[in-house]
Amino acid sequence: MAARPIYMDYHATTPTDPRVVEAMLPYFTERFGNAGSIDHVYGAEAADAVKVARKQVAHIINAPAPEDIIFTSGATESNNIAILGVAEQYAGKGDHVITCATEHKAVLDTCKHLAATGKDVTVLPVDEYGIVDLEALESSITDRTVLISIMTANNEIGTIAPVAEIGKIAHDHGVLFHTDAAQAVGHIPMDVERIGIDLLSISGHKIYGPKGIGALYIRRRNPKVKLSPVVFGGGQERGYRSGTLNVPGIVGLGTAMEIAEKEMAEEEVRFRAWTTEMLEAFREAYPSVLLNGHPTQRLAHNLNVCLPGVESKALIHLLKDELSISSGSACTTTSVEPSHVLLSIGRTVKEAHSSVRFGLGRDIIDRQMQSCIESVILNISHIQKIK
Ligand SMILES: *Cc1c(COP(=O)(O)O)cnc(C)c1O
């Protein structure tokens, strides 16, 4: 069998860590119990496993208690539960929600739905690095504002938002703060207490856990956050997310968090060195290269560059047997639409179509990095020659 290409699209998804798979396996077979049926040992051992996982998830974001965490099917569902839940629950207080232009579609389209049902939605622009203007944010708050939803780290350009400042602004005005932290938790330190986060979305498969599992942190004190449920049924997860718990997935998510907590500091140093080296090599070979995103306030394992004059689809196609990279987020790669994130930071449509995203991850070794850099540079020059 031919060697598989090097995978460098870790923002789209990550492989499940073998240690996570191992922890999950017994919960498909001998420990298959329903965590809600605790009258017997089968249910009780499933409930115990969920309890451990809830603690592991709470710990990595410094949530005061495991009960602050509910399990969902992923960050998409967590974002929906948070945004729709606040909008309905606090409708008596106000009807205004604030977000920003570079959010994931799971936030933007949920807010679009709110707007279609008569709510007032402000979508703030971002600067050339993908950061919202804090003064514009503060002045967009009215006495009808109930929620600010701004992501912690961007899935395309890796920009990290000034979340502590945003949390402070929100709380100074008595507004709740939700953050989509699917790309942040397990990659950078997160602390819901220090940052002042009221609601936080997590995805399993962005951090070496399985797909189809996620979590939502819901603050229970200072202030106590209440949500109107969007899913009804058996009342699991404090009534916020009915449905039989995905015990193997939950065990996987918890294990993934425990591993990430131990390993993320070391990984960050390694990834930062590689992305820095890669950008320098590209600059040397192709001086007109532009970095998409913030030069320093960025995820260490992200590099998103614009190569003016090089069509990203052509480059990705030429590289396909050696390297799996993407031109943007998974949701936009099947369409010809340019990335809304790249347009928001001021890239032209042409520049957006000349951008590629590298997402590094746990399984990459130095030799693969070197071969990736060489292949990209070689294929850029191929493209230039045939033009
Ligand atoms: C992947 C991703 C999501 C969606 O998460 P799922 O768990 O796949 O539903 C939401 N927001 C961001 C920033 C993401 O990267």
mmCIF file of C-alpha atoms and ligand atoms in Angstrom:
data_model
loop_
_atom_site.group_PDB
_atom_site.id
_atom_site.type_symbol
_atom_site.label_atom_id
_atom_site.label_comp_id
_atom_site.label_asym_id
_atom_site.label_seq_id
_atom_site.Cartn_x
_atom_site.Cartn_y
_atom_site.Cartn_z
ATOM 1 C CA MET A 1 0.000 0.000 0.000
ATOM 2 C CA ALA A 2 1.289 3.451 -0.864
ATOM 3 C CA ALA A 3 2.157 5.691 2.081
ATOM 4 C CA ARG A 4 -0.752 7.843 3.172
ATOM 5 C CA PRO A 5 -0.333 11.606 2.860
ATOM 6 C CA ILE A 6 0.741 13.519 5.955
ATOM 7 C CA TYR A 7 -2.397 14.824 7.673
ATOM 8 C CA MET A 8 -2.220 18.540 8.455
ATOM 9 C CA ASP A 9 -5.870 19.462 8.846
ATOM 10 C CA TYR A 10 -6.217 19.124 12.617
ATOM 11 C CA HIS A 11 -8.652 22.067 12.829
ATOM 12 C CA ALA A 12 -11.194 20.087 10.795
ATOM 13 C CA THR A 13 -10.861 17.040 12.994
ATOM 14 C CA THR A 14 -8.265 15.038 14.915
ATOM 15 C CA PRO A 15 -7.753 11.290 15.103
ATOM 16 C CA THR A 16 -9.010 9.763 18.330
ATOM 17 C CA ASP A 17 -5.993 9.204 20.581
ATOM 18 C CA PRO A 18 -5.406 5.428 21.037
ATOM 19 C CA ARG A 19 -5.439 5.974 24.835
ATOM 20 C CA VAL A 20 -8.911 7.490 24.443
ATOM 21 C CA VAL A 21 -10.131 4.555 22.333
ATOM 22 C CA GLU A 22 -8.814 2.127 24.936
ATOM 23 C CA ALA A 23 -10.661 3.912 27.739
ATOM 24 C CA MET A 24 -13.889 3.889 25.707
ATOM 25 C CA LEU A 25 -13.950 0.253 24.596
ATOM 26 C CA PRO A 26 -15.389 -1.430 27.725
ATOM 27 C CA TYR A 27 -18.343 0.978 27.640
ATOM 28 C CA PHE A 28 -19.522 -0.479 24.323
ATOM 29 C CA THR A 29 -19.516 -4.063 25.566
ATOM 30 C CA GLU A 30 -19.452 -5.345 29.153
ATOM 31 C CA ARG A 31 -20.135 -1.928 30.704
ATOM 32 C CA PHE A 32 -22.942 -0.975 28.322
ATOM 33 C CA GLY A 33 -25.387 0.218 30.973
ATOM 34 C CA ASN A 34 -27.665 3.253 30.748
ATOM 35 C CA ALA A 35 -26.268 5.927 33.083
ATOM 36 C CA GLY A 36 -29.863 6.777 34.007
ATOM 37 C CA SER A 37 -30.789 3.249 35.111
ATOM 38 C CA ILE A 38 -28.914 3.115 38.382
ATOM 39 C CA ASP A 39 -31.043 0.466 40.147
ATOM 40 C CA HIS A 40 -28.462 -2.123 39.113
ATOM 41 C CA VAL A 41 -24.739 -2.449 38.681
ATOM 42 C CA TYR A 42 -24.808 -1.956 34.899
ATOM 43 C CA GLY A 43 -26.347 1.476 35.157
ATOM 44 C CA ALA A 44 -24.349 2.381 38.243
ATOM 45 C CA GLU A 45 -20.991 1.710 36.590
ATOM 46 C CA ALA A 46 -22.015 3.780 33.562
ATOM 47 C CA ALA A 47 -23.111 6.599 35.888
ATOM 48 C CA ASP A 48 -19.774 6.385 37.725
ATOM 49 C CA ALA A 49 -17.863 6.667 34.451
ATOM 50 C CA VAL A 50 -19.901 9.738 33.468
ATOM 51 C CA LYS A 51 -19.148 11.263 36.855
ATOM 52 C CA VAL A 52 -15.404 10.867 36.324
ATOM 53 C CA ALA A 53 -15.631 12.383 32.831
ATOM 54 C CA ARG A 54 -17.672 15.338 34.081
ATOM 55 C CA LYS A 55 -14.919 16.045 36.594
ATOM 56 C CA GLN A 56 -12.223 15.806 33.920
ATOM 57 C CA VAL A 57 -14.036 18.256 31.648
ATOM 58 C CA ALA A 58 -14.777 20.671 34.505
ATOM 59 C CA HIS A 59 -11.139 20.549 35.604
ATOM 60 C CA ILE A 60 -9.581 21.607 32.304
ATOM 61 C CA ILE A 61 -11.639 24.822 32.208
ATOM 62 C CA ASN A 62 -11.523 25.411 35.982
ATOM 63 C CA ALA A 63 -15.292 25.155 36.347
ATOM 64 C CA PRO A 64 -16.205 25.370 40.061
ATOM 65 C CA ALA A 65 -18.119 22.070 40.004
ATOM 66 C CA PRO A 66 -18.626 19.048 37.698
ATOM 67 C CA GLU A 67 -22.377 19.846 37.703
ATOM 68 C CA ASP A 68 -21.601 22.969 35.661
ATOM 69 C CA ILE A 69 -20.930 20.693 32.664
ATOM 70 C CA ILE A 70 -23.594 19.116 30.456
ATOM 71 C CA PHE A 71 -22.764 16.645 27.695
ATOM 72 C CA THR A 72 -23.977 17.250 24.141
ATOM 73 C CA SER A 73 -23.271 15.825 20.687
ATOM 74 C CA GLY A 74 -20.620 18.450 19.909
ATOM 75 C CA ALA A 75 -19.857 22.128 19.743
ATOM 76 C CA THR A 76 -22.579 22.753 17.149
ATOM 77 C CA GLU A 77 -25.238 21.527 19.549
ATOM 78 C CA SER A 78 -23.629 23.302 22.519
ATOM 79 C CA ASN A 79 -23.658 26.591 20.607
ATOM 80 C CA ASN A 80 -27.326 26.102 19.675
ATOM 81 C CA ILE A 81 -28.367 25.186 23.231
ATOM 82 C CA ALA A 82 -26.501 28.198 24.650
ATOM 83 C CA ILE A 83 -27.624 30.864 22.186
ATOM 84 C CA LEU A 84 -31.220 29.753 21.613
ATOM 85 C CA GLY A 85 -31.571 28.895 25.305
ATOM 86 C CA VAL A 86 -30.490 32.357 26.514
ATOM 87 C CA ALA A 87 -32.523 34.181 23.843
ATOM 88 C CA GLU A 88 -35.720 32.449 24.912
ATOM 89 C CA GLN A 89 -35.090 32.344 28.676
ATOM 90 C CA TYR A 90 -34.195 36.043 28.907
ATOM 91 C CA ALA A 91 -36.762 37.291 26.370
ATOM 92 C CA GLY A 92 -38.460 39.242 29.153
ATOM 93 C CA LYS A 93 -35.231 41.165 29.815
ATOM 94 C CA GLY A 94 -34.310 41.879 26.215
ATOM 95 C CA ASP A 95 -34.083 40.692 22.644
ATOM 96 C CA HIS A 96 -30.567 41.703 21.573
ATOM 97 C CA VAL A 97 -27.621 39.370 20.907
ATOM 98 C CA ILE A 98 -24.088 40.402 19.904
ATOM 99 C CA THR A 99 -21.641 38.221 17.961
ATOM 100 C CA CYS A 100 -18.878 38.768 15.426
ATOM 101 C CA ALA A 101 -18.233 38.176 11.741
ATOM 102 C CA THR A 102 -15.594 35.443 12.056
ATOM 103 C CA GLU A 103 -17.645 33.003 14.130
ATOM 104 C CA HIS A 104 -18.228 29.409 13.067
ATOM 105 C CA LYS A 105 -21.471 28.812 11.152
ATOM 106 C CA ALA A 106 -22.856 27.024 14.204
ATOM 107 C CA VAL A 107 -22.960 30.446 15.900
ATOM 108 C CA LEU A 108 -23.625 32.669 12.872
ATOM 109 C CA ASP A 109 -26.492 30.583 11.509
ATOM 110 C CA THR A 110 -28.046 30.210 14.961
ATOM 111 C CA CYS A 111 -27.969 33.990 15.295
ATOM 112 C CA LYS A 112 -29.392 34.307 11.779
ATOM 113 C CA HIS A 113 -32.273 32.115 12.886
ATOM 114 C CA LEU A 114 -32.837 34.422 15.872
ATOM 115 C CA ALA A 115 -32.888 37.428 13.566
ATOM 116 C CA ALA A 116 -35.407 35.674 11.301
ATOM 117 C CA THR A 117 -37.655 35.147 14.314
ATOM 118 C CA GLY A 118 -37.632 38.822 15.226
ATOM 119 C CA LYS A 119 -34.644 39.189 17.561
ATOM 120 C CA ASP A 120 -32.108 41.951 17.166
ATOM 121 C CA VAL A 121 -28.654 40.614 16.247
ATOM 122 C CA THR A 122 -25.472 42.678 15.978
ATOM 123 C CA VAL A 123 -22.639 41.045 14.010
ATOM 124 C CA LEU A 124 -19.531 43.062 14.834
ATOM 125 C CA PRO A 125 -16.769 43.445 12.257
ATOM 126 C CA VAL A 126 -13.183 42.447 13.073
ATOM 127 C CA ASP A 127 -9.847 44.092 12.362
ATOM 128 C CA GLU A 128 -7.196 42.831 9.913
ATOM 129 C CA TYR A 129 -6.142 40.173 12.451
ATOM 130 C CA GLY A 130 -9.638 38.905 13.207
ATOM 131 C CA ILE A 131 -10.161 40.699 16.530
ATOM 132 C CA VAL A 132 -13.271 42.679 17.503
ATOM 133 C CA ASP A 133 -12.844 46.279 18.569
ATOM 134 C CA LEU A 134 -13.542 46.314 22.310
ATOM 135 C CA GLU A 135 -14.887 49.862 22.281
ATOM 136 C CA ALA A 136 -17.277 49.010 19.448
ATOM 137 C CA LEU A 137 -18.328 45.935 21.415
ATOM 138 C CA GLU A 138 -19.033 47.951 24.539
ATOM 139 C CA SER A 139 -20.930 50.661 22.688
ATOM 140 C CA SER A 140 -23.077 48.107 20.880
ATOM 141 C CA ILE A 141 -24.500 46.942 24.232
ATOM 142 C CA THR A 142 -27.974 48.311 24.970
ATOM 143 C CA ASP A 143 -30.322 47.750 27.897
ATOM 144 C CA ARG A 144 -31.975 45.044 25.790
ATOM 145 C CA THR A 145 -28.753 43.043 25.273
ATOM 146 C CA VAL A 146 -28.877 39.564 26.816
ATOM 147 C CA LEU A 147 -25.877 37.778 25.281
ATOM 148 C CA ILE A 148 -22.429 38.301 23.775
ATOM 149 C CA SER A 149 -21.168 35.264 21.839
ATOM 150 C CA ILE A 150 -17.540 35.522 20.707
ATOM 151 C CA MET A 151 -15.310 32.538 19.976
ATOM 152 C CA THR A 152 -12.073 32.002 21.909
ATOM 153 C CA ALA A 153 -9.918 30.767 19.013
ATOM 154 C CA ASN A 154 -10.736 30.903 15.333
ATOM 155 C CA ASN A 155 -10.836 27.608 13.430
ATOM 156 C CA GLU A 156 -9.492 29.066 10.191
ATOM 157 C CA ILE A 157 -6.886 31.685 11.076
ATOM 158 C CA GLY A 158 -6.095 30.670 14.670
ATOM 159 C CA THR A 159 -6.605 34.155 16.129
ATOM 160 C CA ILE A 160 -7.182 34.125 19.892
ATOM 161 C CA ALA A 161 -9.737 36.674 21.086
ATOM 162 C CA PRO A 162 -9.182 38.924 24.129
ATOM 163 C CA VAL A 163 -11.749 36.870 26.038
ATOM 164 C CA ALA A 164 -10.899 38.173 29.517
ATOM 165 C CA GLU A 165 -11.570 41.753 28.369
ATOM 166 C CA ILE A 166 -14.783 40.661 26.645
ATOM 167 C CA GLY A 167 -15.917 38.834 29.788
ATOM 168 C CA LYS A 168 -15.305 41.944 31.853
ATOM 169 C CA ILE A 169 -17.238 44.184 29.466
ATOM 170 C CA ALA A 170 -20.140 41.720 29.424
ATOM 171 C CA HIS A 171 -20.306 41.498 33.210
ATOM 172 C CA ASP A 172 -19.908 45.253 33.735
ATOM 173 C CA HIS A 173 -23.133 45.584 31.753
ATOM 174 C CA GLY A 174 -24.971 42.595 33.231
ATOM 175 C CA VAL A 175 -24.811 40.715 29.916
ATOM 176 C CA LEU A 176 -24.060 36.977 29.649
ATOM 177 C CA PHE A 177 -20.901 35.870 27.804
ATOM 178 C CA HIS A 178 -20.845 32.701 25.694
ATOM 179 C CA THR A 179 -17.697 31.506 23.935
ATOM 180 C CA ASP A 180 -17.286 28.795 21.319
ATOM 181 C CA ALA A 181 -14.053 27.259 22.597
ATOM 182 C CA ALA A 182 -14.011 24.213 20.280
ATOM 183 C CA GLN A 183 -10.533 25.160 19.026
ATOM 184 C CA ALA A 184 -9.238 26.402 22.362
ATOM 185 C CA VAL A 185 -9.976 23.903 25.133
ATOM 186 C CA GLY A 186 -7.076 21.478 25.405
ATOM 187 C CA HIS A 187 -4.898 23.648 23.185
ATOM 188 C CA ILE A 188 -4.502 26.765 25.347
ATOM 189 C CA PRO A 189 -5.205 27.218 29.077
ATOM 190 C CA MET A 190 -8.855 28.124 29.722
ATOM 191 C CA ASP A 191 -10.292 29.323 33.016
ATOM 192 C CA VAL A 192 -13.983 30.213 33.123
ATOM 193 C CA GLU A 193 -13.579 31.886 36.511
ATOM 194 C CA ARG A 194 -10.637 34.119 35.647
ATOM 195 C CA ILE A 195 -11.983 34.973 32.176
ATOM 196 C CA GLY A 196 -15.569 35.506 33.293
ATOM 197 C CA ILE A 197 -17.255 33.057 30.949
ATOM 198 C CA ASP A 198 -20.905 32.118 31.533
ATOM 199 C CA LEU A 199 -21.317 29.549 28.774
ATOM 200 C CA LEU A 200 -18.563 27.661 26.945
ATOM 201 C CA SER A 201 -18.808 25.148 24.080
ATOM 202 C CA ILE A 202 -16.461 22.168 23.706
ATOM 203 C CA SER A 203 -16.066 19.598 20.917
ATOM 204 C CA GLY A 204 -14.534 16.130 21.421
ATOM 205 C CA HIS A 205 -13.129 15.542 17.957
ATOM 206 C CA LYS A 206 -11.086 18.756 17.883
ATOM 207 C CA ILE A 207 -9.001 17.532 20.800
ATOM 208 C CA TYR A 208 -8.279 13.834 20.038
ATOM 209 C CA GLY A 209 -11.612 12.653 21.398
ATOM 210 C CA PRO A 210 -14.331 10.927 19.368
ATOM 211 C CA LYS A 211 -16.748 12.632 16.985
ATOM 212 C CA GLY A 212 -20.335 13.172 18.069
ATOM 213 C CA ILE A 213 -19.563 14.199 21.643
ATOM 214 C CA GLY A 214 -19.154 17.626 23.190
ATOM 215 C CA ALA A 215 -19.967 19.609 26.271
ATOM 216 C CA LEU A 216 -21.405 22.912 27.401
ATOM 217 C CA TYR A 217 -20.306 24.721 30.546
ATOM 218 C CA ILE A 218 -23.227 26.562 32.153
ATOM 219 C CA ARG A 219 -22.354 28.906 35.031
ATOM 220 C CA ARG A 220 -24.410 28.222 38.149
ATOM 221 C CA ARG A 221 -23.238 31.075 40.380
ATOM 222 C CA ASN A 222 -22.422 34.823 40.006
ATOM 223 C CA PRO A 223 -24.598 34.916 37.983
ATOM 224 C CA LYS A 224 -26.722 31.774 37.849
ATOM 225 C CA VAL A 225 -27.420 31.137 34.181
ATOM 226 C CA LYS A 226 -30.714 29.607 33.126
ATOM 227 C CA LEU A 227 -31.509 28.269 29.681
ATOM 228 C CA SER A 228 -34.768 27.373 27.996
ATOM 229 C CA PRO A 229 -34.223 23.849 26.668
ATOM 230 C CA VAL A 230 -34.265 23.229 22.933
ATOM 231 C CA VAL A 231 -34.468 19.413 23.255
ATOM 232 C CA PHE A 232 -37.255 17.838 25.318
ATOM 233 C CA GLY A 233 -37.577 14.340 26.722
ATOM 234 C CA GLY A 234 -36.283 12.373 29.688
ATOM 235 C CA GLY A 235 -34.822 15.401 31.454
ATOM 236 C CA GLN A 236 -31.189 14.239 31.403
ATOM 237 C CA GLU A 237 -28.382 16.774 31.891
ATOM 238 C CA ARG A 238 -30.395 18.995 34.247
ATOM 239 C CA GLY A 239 -33.180 19.124 31.673
ATOM 240 C CA TYR A 240 -30.986 21.065 29.254
ATOM 241 C CA ARG A 241 -30.262 18.127 27.001
ATOM 242 C CA SER A 242 -32.646 15.204 27.143
ATOM 243 C CA GLY A 243 -31.602 11.894 25.631
ATOM 244 C CA THR A 244 -29.757 8.781 26.826
ATOM 245 C CA LEU A 245 -26.174 9.668 27.579
ATOM 246 C CA ASN A 246 -23.507 8.616 25.070
ATOM 247 C CA VAL A 247 -21.435 6.899 27.753
ATOM 248 C CA PRO A 248 -18.523 5.679 25.563
ATOM 249 C CA GLY A 249 -18.292 9.124 23.953
ATOM 250 C CA ILE A 250 -18.426 10.851 27.329
ATOM 251 C CA VAL A 251 -15.658 8.586 28.685
ATOM 252 C CA GLY A 252 -13.652 9.410 25.542
ATOM 253 C CA LEU A 253 -14.158 13.150 25.954
ATOM 254 C CA GLY A 254 -13.115 13.037 29.607
ATOM 255 C CA THR A 255 -10.010 10.996 28.834
ATOM 256 C CA ALA A 256 -9.092 13.314 25.952
ATOM 257 C CA MET A 257 -9.306 16.283 28.323
ATOM 258 C CA GLU A 258 -7.136 14.632 30.936
ATOM 259 C CA ILE A 259 -4.462 13.854 28.331
ATOM 260 C CA ALA A 260 -4.635 17.364 26.839
ATOM 261 C CA GLU A 261 -4.281 18.967 30.231
ATOM 262 C CA LYS A 262 -1.034 17.079 30.801
ATOM 263 C CA GLU A 263 0.412 17.498 27.326
ATOM 264 C CA MET A 264 -0.733 20.851 25.948
ATOM 265 C CA ALA A 265 2.107 22.992 27.300
ATOM 266 C CA GLU A 266 4.751 20.791 25.710
ATOM 267 C CA GLU A 267 2.781 20.536 22.462
ATOM 268 C CA GLU A 268 2.388 24.286 22.229
ATOM 269 C CA VAL A 269 6.171 24.828 22.346
ATOM 270 C CA ARG A 270 6.755 22.176 19.676
ATOM 271 C CA PHE A 271 3.995 23.456 17.363
ATOM 272 C CA ARG A 272 5.033 27.100 17.774
ATOM 273 C CA ALA A 273 8.571 26.272 16.655
ATOM 274 C CA TRP A 274 7.280 24.405 13.595
ATOM 275 C CA THR A 275 4.746 27.000 12.442
ATOM 276 C CA THR A 276 7.343 29.753 12.923
ATOM 277 C CA GLU A 277 9.876 27.792 10.881
ATOM 278 C CA MET A 278 7.300 27.062 8.185
ATOM 279 C CA LEU A 279 6.316 30.722 7.822
ATOM 280 C CA GLU A 280 9.965 31.777 7.635
ATOM 281 C CA ALA A 281 10.662 29.175 4.944
ATOM 282 C CA PHE A 282 7.639 30.317 2.923
ATOM 283 C CA ARG A 283 8.712 33.952 3.251
ATOM 284 C CA GLU A 284 12.168 33.141 1.984
ATOM 285 C CA ALA A 285 10.882 31.161 -1.018
ATOM 286 C CA TYR A 286 7.891 33.366 -1.747
ATOM 287 C CA PRO A 287 8.385 36.889 -0.362
ATOM 288 C CA SER A 288 4.855 38.111 -1.148
ATOM 289 C CA VAL A 289 3.300 35.560 1.250
ATOM 290 C CA LEU A 290 0.828 37.056 3.748
ATOM 291 C CA LEU A 291 0.019 35.654 7.162
ATOM 292 C CA ASN A 292 -3.735 35.372 7.736
ATOM 293 C CA GLY A 293 -4.532 36.102 11.366
ATOM 294 C CA HIS A 294 -2.675 37.667 14.245
ATOM 295 C CA PRO A 295 1.150 37.433 14.325
ATOM 296 C CA THR A 296 1.323 36.568 18.038
ATOM 297 C CA GLN A 297 -2.192 36.156 19.470
ATOM 298 C CA ARG A 298 -2.683 32.880 17.652
ATOM 299 C CA LEU A 299 -2.945 29.131 18.130
ATOM 300 C CA ALA A 300 0.533 27.604 18.012
ATOM 301 C CA HIS A 301 -0.581 24.762 15.743
ATOM 302 C CA ASN A 302 -2.250 26.984 13.141
ATOM 303 C CA LEU A 303 -0.684 28.560 10.094
ATOM 304 C CA ASN A 304 -2.954 30.163 7.512
ATOM 305 C CA VAL A 305 -1.189 31.919 4.662
ATOM 306 C CA CYS A 306 -2.162 33.729 1.517
ATOM 307 C CA LEU A 307 0.120 33.015 -1.457
ATOM 308 C CA PRO A 308 -0.816 35.767 -3.927
ATOM 309 C CA GLY A 309 -1.025 34.405 -7.466
ATOM 310 C CA VAL A 310 -1.169 30.762 -6.350
ATOM 311 C CA GLU A 311 -4.617 29.245 -6.523
ATOM 312 C CA SER A 312 -5.039 27.248 -3.340
ATOM 313 C CA LYS A 313 -7.198 24.554 -5.011
ATOM 314 C CA ALA A 314 -4.415 23.899 -7.527
ATOM 315 C CA LEU A 315 -1.760 23.750 -4.820
ATOM 316 C CA ILE A 316 -3.824 21.432 -2.618
ATOM 317 C CA HIS A 317 -4.486 19.177 -5.615
ATOM 318 C CA LEU A 318 -0.808 18.978 -6.552
ATOM 319 C CA LEU A 319 0.061 18.098 -2.962
ATOM 320 C CA LYS A 320 -2.747 15.605 -2.444
ATOM 321 C CA ASP A 321 -0.633 12.428 -2.429
ATOM 322 C CA GLU A 322 1.860 13.854 0.048
ATOM 323 C CA LEU A 323 -0.022 16.245 2.252
ATOM 324 C CA SER A 324 -3.634 16.700 3.357
ATOM 325 C CA ILE A 325 -4.293 20.388 3.939
ATOM 326 C CA SER A 326 -7.307 22.553 3.464
ATOM 327 C CA SER A 327 -8.189 25.910 2.001
ATOM 328 C CA GLY A 328 -10.384 26.812 4.946
ATOM 329 C CA SER A 329 -12.949 25.296 7.207
ATOM 330 C CA ALA A 330 -14.461 21.915 6.318
ATOM 331 C CA CYS A 331 -17.871 23.476 5.863
ATOM 332 C CA THR A 332 -16.672 25.862 3.188
ATOM 333 C CA THR A 333 -14.332 23.601 1.232
ATOM 334 C CA THR A 334 -17.096 21.919 -0.748
ATOM 335 C CA SER A 335 -18.433 25.227 -1.988
ATOM 336 C CA VAL A 336 -16.794 27.806 -4.211
ATOM 337 C CA GLU A 337 -17.731 30.529 -1.747
ATOM 338 C CA PRO A 338 -14.644 32.275 -0.407
ATOM 339 C CA SER A 339 -14.111 31.983 3.342
ATOM 340 C CA HIS A 340 -16.230 34.475 5.297
ATOM 341 C CA VAL A 341 -13.400 34.677 7.820
ATOM 342 C CA LEU A 342 -10.790 35.706 5.254
ATOM 343 C CA LEU A 343 -13.139 38.279 3.729
ATOM 344 C CA SER A 344 -13.846 39.647 7.222
ATOM 345 C CA ILE A 345 -10.158 40.344 7.833
ATOM 346 C CA GLY A 346 -10.013 42.295 4.578
ATOM 347 C CA ARG A 347 -8.684 39.712 2.136
ATOM 348 C CA THR A 348 -10.054 40.048 -1.401
ATOM 349 C CA VAL A 349 -11.958 37.166 -2.997
ATOM 350 C CA LYS A 350 -8.825 36.412 -5.023
ATOM 351 C CA GLU A 351 -6.610 36.419 -1.932
ATOM 352 C CA ALA A 352 -9.081 34.196 -0.132
ATOM 353 C CA HIS A 353 -8.863 31.702 -2.987
ATOM 354 C CA SER A 354 -5.069 31.832 -2.673
ATOM 355 C CA SER A 355 -5.014 30.908 1.010
ATOM 356 C CA VAL A 356 -4.191 27.588 2.629
ATOM 357 C CA ARG A 357 -4.514 26.434 6.205
ATOM 358 C CA PHE A 358 -2.069 24.157 7.982
ATOM 359 C CA GLY A 359 -3.259 22.589 11.214
ATOM 360 C CA LEU A 360 -0.578 20.666 13.079
ATOM 361 C CA GLY A 361 -1.211 17.907 15.565
ATOM 362 C CA ARG A 362 0.007 15.375 18.041
ATOM 363 C CA ASP A 363 1.110 12.691 15.559
ATOM 364 C CA ILE A 364 3.328 14.846 13.373
ATOM 365 C CA ILE A 365 7.078 14.282 13.612
ATOM 366 C CA ASP A 366 9.922 16.591 12.630
ATOM 367 C CA ARG A 367 10.807 14.692 9.448
ATOM 368 C CA GLN A 368 7.231 15.134 8.192
ATOM 369 C CA MET A 369 7.378 18.868 8.905
ATOM 370 C CA GLN A 370 10.529 19.205 6.841
ATOM 371 C CA SER A 371 9.069 17.234 3.949
ATOM 372 C CA CYS A 372 5.861 19.282 4.110
ATOM 373 C CA ILE A 373 7.762 22.566 3.881
ATOM 374 C CA GLU A 374 9.837 21.258 0.945
ATOM 375 C CA SER A 375 6.805 19.937 -0.979
ATOM 376 C CA VAL A 376 4.823 23.131 -0.562
ATOM 377 C CA ILE A 377 7.687 25.298 -1.755
ATOM 378 C CA LEU A 378 8.436 22.968 -4.688
ATOM 379 C CA ASN A 379 4.811 22.956 -5.816
ATOM 380 C CA ILE A 380 4.462 26.721 -5.513
ATOM 381 C CA SER A 381 7.333 27.034 -7.974
ATOM 382 C CA HIS A 382 5.685 24.450 -10.310
ATOM 383 C CA ILE A 383 2.535 26.553 -10.347
ATOM 384 C CA GLN A 384 4.513 29.693 -11.035
ATOM 385 C CA LYS A 385 6.344 28.046 -13.965
ATOM 386 C CA ILE A 386 3.206 26.895 -15.763
ATOM 387 C CA LYS A 387 1.590 30.301 -15.432
HETATM 388 C C1 LIG B 1 -15.530 22.181 14.726
HETATM 389 C C2 LIG B 1 -16.083 23.431 15.290
HETATM 390 C C3 LIG B 1 -17.421 23.511 15.666
HETATM 391 C C4 LIG B 1 -18.382 22.359 15.467
HETATM 392 O O1 LIG B 1 -18.092 21.337 16.378
HETATM 393 P P1 LIG B 1 -18.799 19.907 16.223
HETATM 394 O O2 LIG B 1 -18.381 19.203 17.479
HETATM 395 O O3 LIG B 1 -18.226 19.296 14.992
HETATM 396 O O4 LIG B 1 -20.255 20.126 16.152
HETATM 397 C C5 LIG B 1 -17.881 24.692 16.200
HETATM 398 N N1 LIG B 1 -17.068 25.739 16.364
HETATM 399 C C6 LIG B 1 -15.765 25.699 16.038
HETATM 400 C C7 LIG B 1 -14.911 26.888 16.260
HETATM 401 C C8 LIG B 1 -15.235 24.545 15.485
HETATM 402 O O5 LIG B 1 -13.949 24.516 15.137
#
